[in-house]
Coordinates of C-alpha atoms in Angstrom, one line a residue:
X1269 CA 110.1 13.1 -19.6
X1270 CA 110.0 16.5 -17.7
X1271 CA 106.2 16.3 -17.5
X1272 CA 106.3 12.8 -16.0
X1273 CA 109.0 13.9 -13.6
X1274 CA 106.9 16.9 -12.5
X1275 CA 103.9 14.6 -11.8
X1276 CA 106.0 12.2 -9.7
X1277 CA 107.5 15.0 -7.7
X1278 CA 104.0 16.4 -7.0
X1279 CA 102.8 13.0 -5.9
X1280 CA 105.8 12.6 -3.7
X1281 CA 105.2 15.9 -2.0
X1282 CA 101.5 15.2 -1.5
X1283 CA 102.4 11.8 0.1
X1284 CA 104.9 13.4 2.4
X1285 CA 102.3 16.0 3.4
X1286 CA 99.7 13.2 4.2
X1287 CA 102.3 11.3 6.2
X1288 CA 103.2 14.4 8.2
X1289 CA 99.5 15.0 8.9
X1290 CA 98.9 11.4 10.0
X1291 CA 102.0 11.7 12.3
X1292 CA 100.4 14.7 13.9
X1293 CA 97.1 12.9 14.4
X1294 CA 98.8 9.9 15.9
X1295 CA 100.7 12.1 18.4
X1296 CA 97.5 13.9 19.3
X1297 CA 95.6 10.6 19.8
X1298 CA 98.4 9.3 22.1
X1299 CA 98.3 12.5 24.1
X1300 CA 94.6 12.1 24.5
X1301 CA 95.0 8.5 25.7
X1302 CA 97.6 9.6 28.2
X1303 CA 95.4 12.4 29.5
X1304 CA 92.4 10.1 30.0
X1305 CA 94.6 7.6 31.8
X1306 CA 95.9 10.3 34.1
X1307 CA 92.4 11.6 34.9
X1308 CA 91.2 8.1 35.7
X1309 CA 94.1 7.6 38.1
X1310 CA 93.5 10.9 39.8
X1311 CA 89.8 10.4 40.1
X1312 CA 88.5 9.0 43.5
X1313 CA 87.0 5.6 43.1
X1314 CA 83.2 5.6 43.3
X1315 CA 81.8 3.8 46.3
X1316 CA 79.8 0.7 45.4
X1317 CA 76.1 1.0 45.5
X1318 CA 74.7 0.1 49.0
X1319 CA 72.3 -2.8 49.1
X1320 CA 69.0 -2.4 50.8
X1321 CA 69.8 -2.7 54.5
X1322 CA 66.3 -3.8 55.7
X1323 CA 64.0 -6.4 54.4
X1324 CA 60.5 -6.3 55.9
X1325 CA 58.3 -9.4 55.6
X1326 CA 56.1 -11.4 57.9
X1327 CA 57.3 -14.8 56.8
X1328 CA 59.9 -16.6 54.7
X1329 CA 60.0 -20.2 53.6
X1330 CA 63.2 -21.8 52.3
X1331 CA 62.9 -25.0 50.3
X1332 CA 65.4 -27.7 49.3
X1333 CA 66.4 -28.8 45.8
X1334 CA 63.2 -30.9 45.5
X1335 CA 60.9 -28.0 46.4
X1336 CA 60.1 -29.3 50.0
X1337 CA 59.8 -26.7 52.8
X1338 CA 62.8 -27.1 55.1
X1339 CA 63.2 -23.8 57.0
X1340 CA 60.2 -21.7 58.2
X1341 CA 60.9 -18.1 59.4
X1342 CA 58.2 -15.7 60.6
X1343 CA 56.2 -14.0 63.3
X1344 CA 54.5 -16.4 63.4
X1345 CA 56.2 -19.0 61.3
X1346 CA 54.3 -19.6 58.0
X1347 CA 52.0 -22.6 57.7
X1348 CA 53.5 -25.4 55.6
X1349 CA 52.0 -28.3 53.8
X1350 CA 55.3 -30.2 54.3
X1351 CA 55.4 -29.7 58.1
X1352 CA 54.1 -32.6 60.1
X1353 CA 53.0 -30.4 63.0
X1354 CA 50.0 -28.2 62.3
X1355 CA 49.2 -26.9 65.8
X1356 CA 52.1 -24.5 66.3
X1357 CA 52.3 -20.8 65.3
X1358 CA 55.3 -19.6 67.4
X1359 CA 57.5 -16.7 66.4
X1360 CA 60.9 -17.7 65.3
X1361 CA 62.7 -20.2 63.0
X1362 CA 61.7 -23.9 62.5
X1363 CA 64.0 -26.3 60.8
X1364 CA 62.2 -29.3 59.3
X1365 CA 63.7 -32.8 58.6
X1366 CA 63.2 -34.7 55.4
X1367 CA 60.0 -36.2 56.7
X1368 CA 58.5 -32.9 57.8
X1369 CA 59.1 -33.3 61.5
X1370 CA 60.4 -30.4 63.5
X1371 CA 64.2 -30.9 64.2
X1372 CA 65.2 -27.5 65.6
X1373 CA 63.3 -24.4 66.9
X1374 CA 64.8 -21.1 67.6
X1375 CA 62.9 -18.2 69.1
X1376 CA 59.6 -18.5 70.9
X1377 CA 59.5 -22.0 72.2
X1378 CA 56.7 -24.1 70.8
X1379 CA 54.7 -26.4 73.1
X1380 CA 56.6 -29.7 73.6
X1381 CA 55.7 -32.8 71.7
X1382 CA 56.2 -36.1 73.6
X1383 CA 55.3 -39.4 72.0
X1384 CA 53.3 -37.5 69.3
X1385 CA 51.2 -35.6 71.9
X1386 CA 51.4 -31.9 72.5
X1387 CA 51.8 -30.9 76.1
X1388 CA 51.7 -27.6 78.0
X1389 CA 55.1 -26.1 78.7
X1390 CA 55.8 -24.6 82.1
X1391 CA 55.7 -20.8 82.1
X1392 CA 53.3 -18.3 80.7
X1393 CA 54.0 -18.9 77.0
X1394 CA 56.5 -16.1 76.9
X1395 CA 59.3 -18.6 76.6
X1396 CA 62.2 -18.0 74.3
X1397 CA 65.2 -20.2 73.5
X1398 CA 66.2 -23.2 71.5
X1399 CA 64.5 -26.7 71.3
X1400 CA 65.9 -29.9 69.8
X1401 CA 63.7 -32.7 68.4
X1402 CA 64.4 -36.3 67.3
X1403 CA 63.6 -37.6 63.9
X1404 CA 59.9 -38.1 64.8
X1405 CA 59.5 -34.6 66.1
X1406 CA 59.6 -35.4 69.8
X1407 CA 61.4 -32.9 72.0
X1408 CA 64.8 -34.1 73.2
X1409 CA 66.3 -31.1 74.9
X1410 CA 66.8 -27.4 74.8
X1411 CA 67.8 -24.1 76.4
X1412 CA 65.4 -21.4 77.3
X1413 CA 64.4 -18.5 79.4
X1414 CA 60.8 -19.1 80.7
X1415 CA 58.5 -16.2 81.1
X1416 CA 57.8 -17.0 84.8
X1417 CA 61.5 -16.3 85.6
X1418 CA 63.6 -19.4 85.1
X1419 CA 66.6 -20.2 82.9
X1420 CA 66.9 -23.8 82.0
X1421 CA 69.0 -26.3 80.0
X1422 CA 67.6 -29.7 79.7
X1423 CA 68.2 -33.1 77.9
X1424 CA 65.5 -35.7 77.6
X1425 CA 65.5 -39.5 77.3
X1426 CA 64.2 -41.4 74.3
X1427 CA 62.7 -44.4 76.1
X1428 CA 60.5 -43.6 77.8
X1429 CA 60.4 -40.0 76.6
X1430 CA 61.0 -38.0 79.8
X1431 CA 63.3 -35.4 81.4
X1432 CA 66.8 -36.9 81.9
X1433 CA 69.0 -34.1 83.2
X1434 CA 68.4 -30.4 83.8
X1435 CA 70.2 -27.3 84.9
X1436 CA 68.2 -24.3 86.1
X1437 CA 68.4 -20.9 87.8
X1438 CA 65.1 -19.7 89.3
X1439 CA 64.6 -16.0 89.9
X1440 CA 61.7 -16.5 92.3
X1441 CA 63.6 -18.3 95.1
X1442 CA 67.2 -17.9 94.0
X1443 CA 67.7 -21.6 93.4
X1444 CA 70.5 -22.7 91.1
X1445 CA 71.1 -26.4 90.6
X1446 CA 71.0 -29.6 88.7
X1447 CA 68.6 -32.5 88.7
X1448 CA 68.9 -36.0 87.3
X1449 CA 65.9 -38.3 86.8
X1450 CA 65.3 -42.0 86.7
X1451 CA 64.7 -43.6 83.3
X1452 CA 61.2 -44.3 84.5
X1453 CA 58.3 -42.0 83.4
X1454 CA 56.3 -43.0 86.5
X1455 CA 58.7 -41.4 88.9
X1456 CA 57.9 -37.7 89.3
X1457 CA 60.8 -36.8 91.7
X1458 CA 64.4 -36.6 90.6
X1459 CA 66.9 -39.3 91.4
X1460 CA 69.5 -36.7 92.4
X1461 CA 69.1 -33.0 93.1
X1462 CA 72.1 -30.8 93.7
X1463 CA 71.4 -27.1 94.4
X1464 CA 72.1 -23.9 96.2
X1465 CA 70.2 -20.8 97.3
X1466 CA 71.5 -17.6 98.8
X1467 CA 72.8 -19.3 102.0
X1468 CA 72.2 -23.0 101.6
X1469 CA 73.6 -25.8 99.6
X1470 CA 72.2 -29.4 99.5
X1471 CA 72.4 -32.7 97.7
X1472 CA 69.4 -35.1 97.9
X1473 CA 69.1 -38.7 96.7
X1474 CA 65.5 -39.8 96.0
X1475 CA 64.0 -43.2 95.8
X1476 CA 61.4 -44.3 93.3
X1477 CA 58.8 -43.5 96.0
X1478 CA 59.5 -39.8 95.2
X1479 CA 60.9 -39.3 98.6
X1480 CA 64.5 -38.2 99.6
X1481 CA 66.3 -41.1 101.4
X1482 CA 69.8 -39.5 101.7
X1483 CA 70.5 -35.8 102.1
X1484 CA 73.6 -33.7 102.7
X1485 CA 72.7 -30.2 103.8
X1486 CA 74.8 -27.2 104.7
X1487 CA 73.3 -23.9 105.7
X1488 CA 76.5 -21.8 105.7
X1489 CA 76.6 -21.5 109.5
X1490 CA 77.1 -24.9 111.1
X1491 CA 78.7 -28.2 110.0
X1492 CA 77.4 -30.2 107.0
X1493 CA 74.8 -32.7 108.1
X1494 CA 74.0 -36.0 106.6
X1495 CA 70.5 -37.5 106.9
X1496 CA 69.4 -41.0 106.0
X1497 CA 65.8 -42.2 105.9
X1498 CA 64.1 -45.5 105.2
X1499 CA 60.8 -45.6 103.5
X1500 CA 58.8 -44.9 106.7
X1501 CA 60.9 -42.1 108.1
X1502 CA 61.2 -40.5 104.6
X1503 CA 57.4 -40.5 104.3
X1504 CA 57.1 -39.1 107.9
X1505 CA 59.6 -36.3 107.1
X1506 CA 57.9 -35.4 103.9
X1507 CA 54.5 -35.2 105.6
X1508 CA 55.9 -32.8 108.3
X1509 CA 57.8 -30.6 105.8
X1510 CA 56.1 -27.4 104.7
X1511 CA 54.8 -27.4 101.1
X1512 CA 56.0 -24.9 98.6
X1513 CA 54.4 -23.8 95.3
X1514 CA 56.3 -24.4 92.1

């Protein structure tokens, strides 16, 4: 019995010693965790990695979910098999419709397309702005600074495709004004012109003969003057008036 009791006491003492050692290890582990947490709180957060600030490329094509080219970006814009128009290589952004027709151009203004035909745009080609197109790719309006020194905002008619209304400021002669055109592509003069220069302001009503028949002019010095002309007198006044280059 004494031998058995001695063994049990030794086992009991050994167990207590192991428990005490484990208790110390647990306390040390807890202290280590607390220390690591304190260090992480005191450490300054690292700044996130900066993305590349500049992407250099000559062109970019964005497609839709079906893989069709829809946005062309470049200098010049990349050629596209899905774009209906093949004769333009302007610098900027071209948005294409589902059929491939140009719908919006931003940047260097492409030459206008009217009734499927490409026309020459006024200016020296150094024209920048925004152009709007209908579903067939015909230009229907826009806003631009033309390289020859003119700021314009214009809206076009659909039938026939022609200028409808325009606002402009011309640096060459100081003219600022508005024009409204007949819905007739054969008439080359505006139906109504309202404008001003440095010292004058005028309003002119044109007939379909391209001649002004009613005018209100004010030169800033005298009284406003109305002038009315029939076809013959309007033609005579136009013949006597000095010609000016556009």
